Short mmCIF file of C-alpha atoms in Angstrom, two decimals:
data_model
loop_
_atom_site.label_atom_id
_atom_site.label_comp_id
_atom_site.label_asym_id
_atom_site.label_seq_id
_atom_site.Cartn_x
_atom_site.Cartn_y
_atom_site.Cartn_z
CA GLU R 9 -26.21 -16.27 -3.23
CA THR R 10 -26.28 -13.58 -5.95
CA GLY R 11 -22.93 -11.85 -7.28
CA VAL R 12 -21.63 -8.55 -8.07
CA THR R 13 -22.71 -7.53 -11.41
CA GLN R 14 -21.82 -4.68 -13.33
CA SER R 15 -23.71 -2.63 -16.33
CA PRO R 16 -23.40 -2.03 -18.73
CA THR R 17 -20.14 -4.72 -19.95
CA HIS R 18 -19.22 -2.37 -22.95
CA LEU R 19 -19.25 1.64 -23.67
CA ILE R 20 -18.10 3.85 -25.92
CA LYS R 21 -18.14 7.78 -25.21
CA THR R 22 -16.60 10.96 -27.24
CA ARG R 23 -14.29 13.42 -25.13
CA GLY R 24 -16.85 15.97 -22.93
CA GLN R 25 -19.72 13.79 -22.41
CA GLN R 26 -20.90 11.80 -19.25
CA VAL R 27 -21.44 8.45 -18.41
CA THR R 28 -23.20 6.41 -16.07
CA LEU R 29 -22.29 3.12 -14.51
CA ARG R 30 -24.39 0.52 -12.36
CA CYS R 31 -22.87 -1.87 -9.79
CA SER R 32 -25.23 -4.17 -8.35
CA SER R 33 -23.71 -5.37 -4.44
CA GLN R 34 -23.42 -9.06 -3.38
CA SER R 35 -26.34 -10.09 -1.28
CA GLY R 36 -25.62 -9.08 2.44
CA HIS R 37 -23.20 -6.79 1.66
CA ASN R 38 -23.56 -2.71 2.55
CA THR R 39 -20.41 -1.39 1.40
CA VAL R 40 -19.51 -0.94 -2.30
CA SER R 41 -15.94 0.23 -3.68
CA TRP R 42 -15.14 1.43 -6.91
CA TYR R 43 -11.70 0.64 -8.85
CA GLN R 44 -10.45 2.18 -12.06
CA GLN R 45 -8.03 -0.53 -14.24
CA ALA R 46 -5.51 1.14 -17.08
CA LEU R 47 -4.60 -1.73 -19.55
CA GLY R 48 -1.52 -3.38 -17.67
CA GLN R 49 -2.11 -1.74 -14.34
CA GLY R 50 -3.32 -2.91 -10.90
CA PRO R 51 -6.60 -1.25 -10.35
CA GLN R 52 -6.69 2.28 -8.61
CA PHE R 53 -9.43 2.32 -6.01
CA ILE R 54 -11.82 5.81 -6.31
CA PHE R 55 -13.99 6.18 -3.88
CA GLN R 56 -16.56 3.62 -1.67
CA TYR R 57 -19.97 4.04 -0.48
CA TYR R 58 -21.10 2.72 3.27
CA ARG R 59 -24.94 2.84 4.17
CA GLU R 60 -25.21 5.49 1.65
CA GLU R 61 -22.04 7.51 2.52
CA GLU R 62 -19.04 8.36 1.25
CA ASN R 63 -16.65 6.41 3.31
CA GLY R 64 -13.17 7.34 1.46
CA ARG R 65 -11.81 8.54 -1.58
CA GLY R 66 -8.87 7.93 -3.74
CA ASN R 67 -6.79 10.35 -5.62
CA PHE R 68 -9.57 11.17 -8.56
CA PRO R 69 -10.90 14.52 -9.38
CA PRO R 70 -14.66 15.69 -8.25
CA ARG R 71 -16.34 14.79 -11.85
CA PHE R 72 -15.58 11.40 -10.56
CA SER R 73 -19.13 10.86 -8.26
CA GLY R 74 -21.09 8.44 -7.19
CA LEU R 75 -24.10 7.04 -5.38
CA GLN R 76 -25.08 4.09 -3.04
CA PHE R 77 -29.23 3.36 -3.05
CA PRO R 78 -31.05 2.25 0.17
CA ASN R 79 -30.77 -1.17 -1.47
CA TYR R 80 -26.61 -0.96 -1.53
CA SER R 81 -26.83 -1.24 -5.83
CA SER R 82 -24.24 2.07 -6.32
CA GLU R 83 -23.60 3.98 -9.64
CA LEU R 84 -20.25 5.65 -10.59
CA ASN R 85 -20.80 8.83 -12.71
CA VAL R 86 -17.91 10.29 -14.72
CA ASN R 87 -18.32 14.17 -16.23
CA ALA R 88 -16.48 15.81 -18.96
CA LEU R 89 -14.96 12.32 -20.30
CA GLU R 90 -11.26 13.02 -21.34
CA LEU R 91 -8.84 10.33 -23.75
CA ASP R 92 -7.35 8.86 -20.02
CA ASP R 93 -10.77 8.29 -18.54
CA SER R 94 -10.54 4.65 -20.91
CA ALA R 95 -9.91 2.33 -18.76
CA LEU R 96 -11.84 -1.13 -17.34
CA TYR R 97 -13.98 0.06 -13.90
CA LEU R 98 -14.86 -2.51 -11.47
CA CYS R 99 -17.00 -2.42 -8.53
CA ALA R 100 -16.54 -4.79 -4.90
CA SER R 101 -18.69 -5.05 -2.55
CA SER R 102 -18.10 -6.14 1.06
CA ARG R 103 -19.66 -6.59 4.37
CA GLY R 104 -19.18 -3.40 6.75
CA GLY R 105 -19.37 -3.64 10.58
CA ASP R 106 -16.58 -6.15 10.96
CA VAL R 107 -13.17 -6.43 9.51
CA PRO R 108 -13.32 -6.94 5.41
CA HIS R 109 -10.64 -8.95 4.05
CA GLU R 110 -12.62 -10.19 1.14
CA GLN R 111 -14.00 -7.67 -1.07
CA PHE R 112 -16.10 -9.50 -4.04
CA PHE R 113 -15.77 -8.01 -7.28
CA GLY R 114 -17.92 -7.90 -10.43
CA PRO R 115 -16.48 -8.56 -14.03
CA GLY R 116 -16.48 -4.60 -14.57
CA THR R 117 -17.34 -2.61 -17.11
CA ARG R 118 -14.65 -1.74 -20.03
CA LEU R 119 -15.30 2.48 -20.78
CA THR R 120 -13.51 3.59 -24.23
CA VAL R 121 -13.56 7.09 -24.61
CA LEU R 122 -13.01 8.93 -28.30
CA ASP W 15 -0.22 1.73 2.66
CA ALA W 16 3.28 0.05 2.83
CA LYS W 17 4.93 -1.24 -0.35
CA THR W 18 5.12 -4.50 -1.83
CA THR W 19 7.62 -5.93 -4.33
CA GLN W 20 6.51 -8.90 -6.15
CA PRO W 21 8.26 -10.39 -9.85
CA ASN W 22 6.85 -9.14 -12.70
CA SER W 23 6.14 -12.62 -14.16
CA MET W 24 6.27 -16.11 -13.35
CA GLU W 25 6.51 -19.69 -15.06
CA SER W 26 4.92 -23.38 -14.12
CA ASN W 27 4.18 -26.48 -15.41
CA GLU W 28 0.62 -27.68 -14.83
CA GLU W 29 0.22 -29.75 -11.85
CA GLU W 30 3.80 -28.28 -10.47
CA PRO W 31 3.68 -26.65 -7.30
CA VAL W 32 4.00 -22.48 -7.61
CA HIS W 33 6.05 -20.08 -5.35
CA LEU W 34 5.16 -16.60 -5.91
CA PRO W 35 7.39 -14.40 -3.42
CA CYS W 36 6.30 -11.09 -2.28
CA ASN W 37 8.56 -8.16 -0.16
CA HIS W 38 7.33 -6.09 2.17
CA SER W 39 10.19 -5.27 4.64
CA THR W 40 8.46 -1.68 6.13
CA ILE W 41 5.59 -3.79 6.90
CA SER W 42 4.14 -2.86 10.44
CA GLY W 43 2.61 -4.53 13.19
CA THR W 44 -0.84 -4.27 12.20
CA ASP W 45 -0.15 -4.89 8.83
CA TYR W 46 -2.56 -7.64 6.92
CA ILE W 47 -0.91 -9.56 4.29
CA HIS W 48 -3.57 -10.31 1.62
CA TRP W 49 -3.78 -11.99 -1.69
CA TYR W 50 -5.81 -11.23 -4.79
CA ARG W 51 -6.07 -12.44 -8.22
CA GLN W 52 -7.63 -11.63 -11.59
CA LEU W 53 -8.01 -14.05 -13.80
CA PRO W 54 -8.18 -12.73 -17.77
CA SER W 55 -10.96 -10.69 -18.47
CA GLN W 56 -12.43 -11.01 -14.84
CA GLY W 57 -12.11 -8.96 -11.70
CA PRO W 58 -10.14 -9.41 -8.90
CA GLU W 59 -10.59 -12.31 -6.74
CA TYR W 60 -9.28 -12.78 -3.23
CA VAL W 61 -7.17 -15.65 -2.47
CA ILE W 62 -6.07 -15.53 1.06
CA HIS W 63 -4.39 -12.87 3.95
CA GLY W 64 -2.50 -14.02 7.21
CA LEU W 65 -1.05 -11.81 10.03
CA THR W 66 1.78 -13.64 11.58
CA SER W 67 1.04 -17.26 10.99
CA ASN W 68 0.96 -19.27 8.09
CA VAL W 69 -2.22 -19.89 6.66
CA ASN W 70 -4.49 -22.69 4.46
CA ASN W 71 -7.04 -22.75 2.81
CA ARG W 72 -9.15 -24.76 -0.23
CA MET W 73 -7.26 -22.55 -3.44
CA ALA W 74 -3.69 -21.70 -1.65
CA SER W 75 -1.16 -21.37 1.23
CA LEU W 76 0.24 -18.42 2.58
CA ALA W 77 3.70 -18.48 4.00
CA ILE W 78 4.88 -15.78 6.16
CA ALA W 79 8.76 -15.21 7.16
CA GLU W 80 9.29 -14.74 10.81
CA ASP W 81 10.27 -11.12 10.22
CA ARG W 82 6.86 -10.40 8.36
CA LYS W 83 9.72 -8.83 5.70
CA SER W 84 8.23 -11.15 3.44
CA SER W 85 5.85 -13.92 2.49
CA THR W 86 5.09 -16.54 -0.04
CA LEU W 87 1.26 -17.78 -2.10
CA ILE W 88 1.78 -21.15 -2.33
CA LEU W 89 -0.65 -23.22 -5.16
CA HIS W 90 -0.06 -26.76 -4.49
CA ARG W 91 -0.66 -27.92 -8.12
CA ALA W 92 -1.21 -25.32 -10.21
CA THR W 93 -3.77 -25.80 -13.25
CA LEU W 94 -4.39 -23.95 -16.87
CA ARG W 95 -7.19 -22.18 -14.38
CA ASP W 96 -4.59 -20.89 -12.32
CA ALA W 97 -3.14 -18.32 -14.61
CA ALA W 98 -3.57 -14.47 -13.71
CA VAL W 99 -2.01 -11.72 -12.11
CA TYR W 100 -1.38 -12.44 -8.78
CA TYR W 101 -1.60 -9.35 -5.98
CA CYS W 102 0.31 -9.15 -2.96
CA ILE W 103 -1.47 -6.15 -0.40
CA LEU W 104 -0.90 -5.27 2.84
CA ARG W 105 -3.82 -3.70 4.74
CA ASP W 106 -3.94 -1.84 8.15
CA PHE W 107 -7.09 -2.23 10.05
CA SER W 108 -6.20 -0.36 12.84
CA GLY W 109 -7.78 2.92 11.86
CA GLY W 110 -10.62 1.49 12.25
CA SER W 111 -11.59 2.23 8.51
CA ASN W 112 -9.16 0.63 6.07
CA TYR W 113 -11.55 0.66 3.41
CA LYS W 114 -9.46 0.52 0.21
CA LEU W 115 -7.04 -2.73 -1.76
CA THR W 116 -3.78 -0.86 -2.98
CA PHE W 117 -2.94 -3.15 -5.94
CA GLY W 118 0.69 -2.49 -7.70
CA LYS W 119 1.27 -4.46 -10.95
CA GLY W 120 1.52 -8.16 -9.56
CA THR W 121 2.64 -10.93 -10.59
CA LEU W 122 2.05 -12.97 -13.82
CA LEU W 123 1.74 -15.82 -13.62
CA THR W 124 1.95 -18.86 -16.89
CA VAL W 125 1.14 -22.16 -16.42
CA ASN W 126 2.25 -24.35 -19.50
CA PRO W 127 0.15 -27.44 -20.24
#
């Protein structure tokens, strides 16, 4: 069983640029959630996709957007990058359709905005 | 989501039991208690969850107070690999769409050799 994978591992961008982060969910999972983790803090929920539709969103501005593809992989797009967007971005997959007690996290993408 | 309170840090010795406390005095009847942990340079991983009864799995045990206002994650024999940040999270699935995990700052567990 392949786990959750994310790419790239690390990324450096400058303020104002746009970035796309990618996530492949675990086999058999149709739900993907994205989280932002600033240094020294717990992860903060950005949004979730279930069967290619957004299924809930946290307190993040519209410049954070996402997609989920028919194979249930997902992208997180961030426009007009700001210095505070520097963080570890985590995706997590889970099975939809039943109570999703367990979410499986990827290793994250470390984004640095200069 | 109901709030949880955990100590900022705890320390243990290798091969000794560790009891990680969590207070959740405003827990509702439909809140499940979840524990995740995050090892250095990794994403969080699920540890255990429970509703009312104590729970055991291969990783840990979860002891839930009778009034459910507190719980304790028990690692029976700590290893160096258990050094991580441990998060106690409440989740309510009664609305049919609790999709998110609400993380606090968690407890940083240090395991001494």
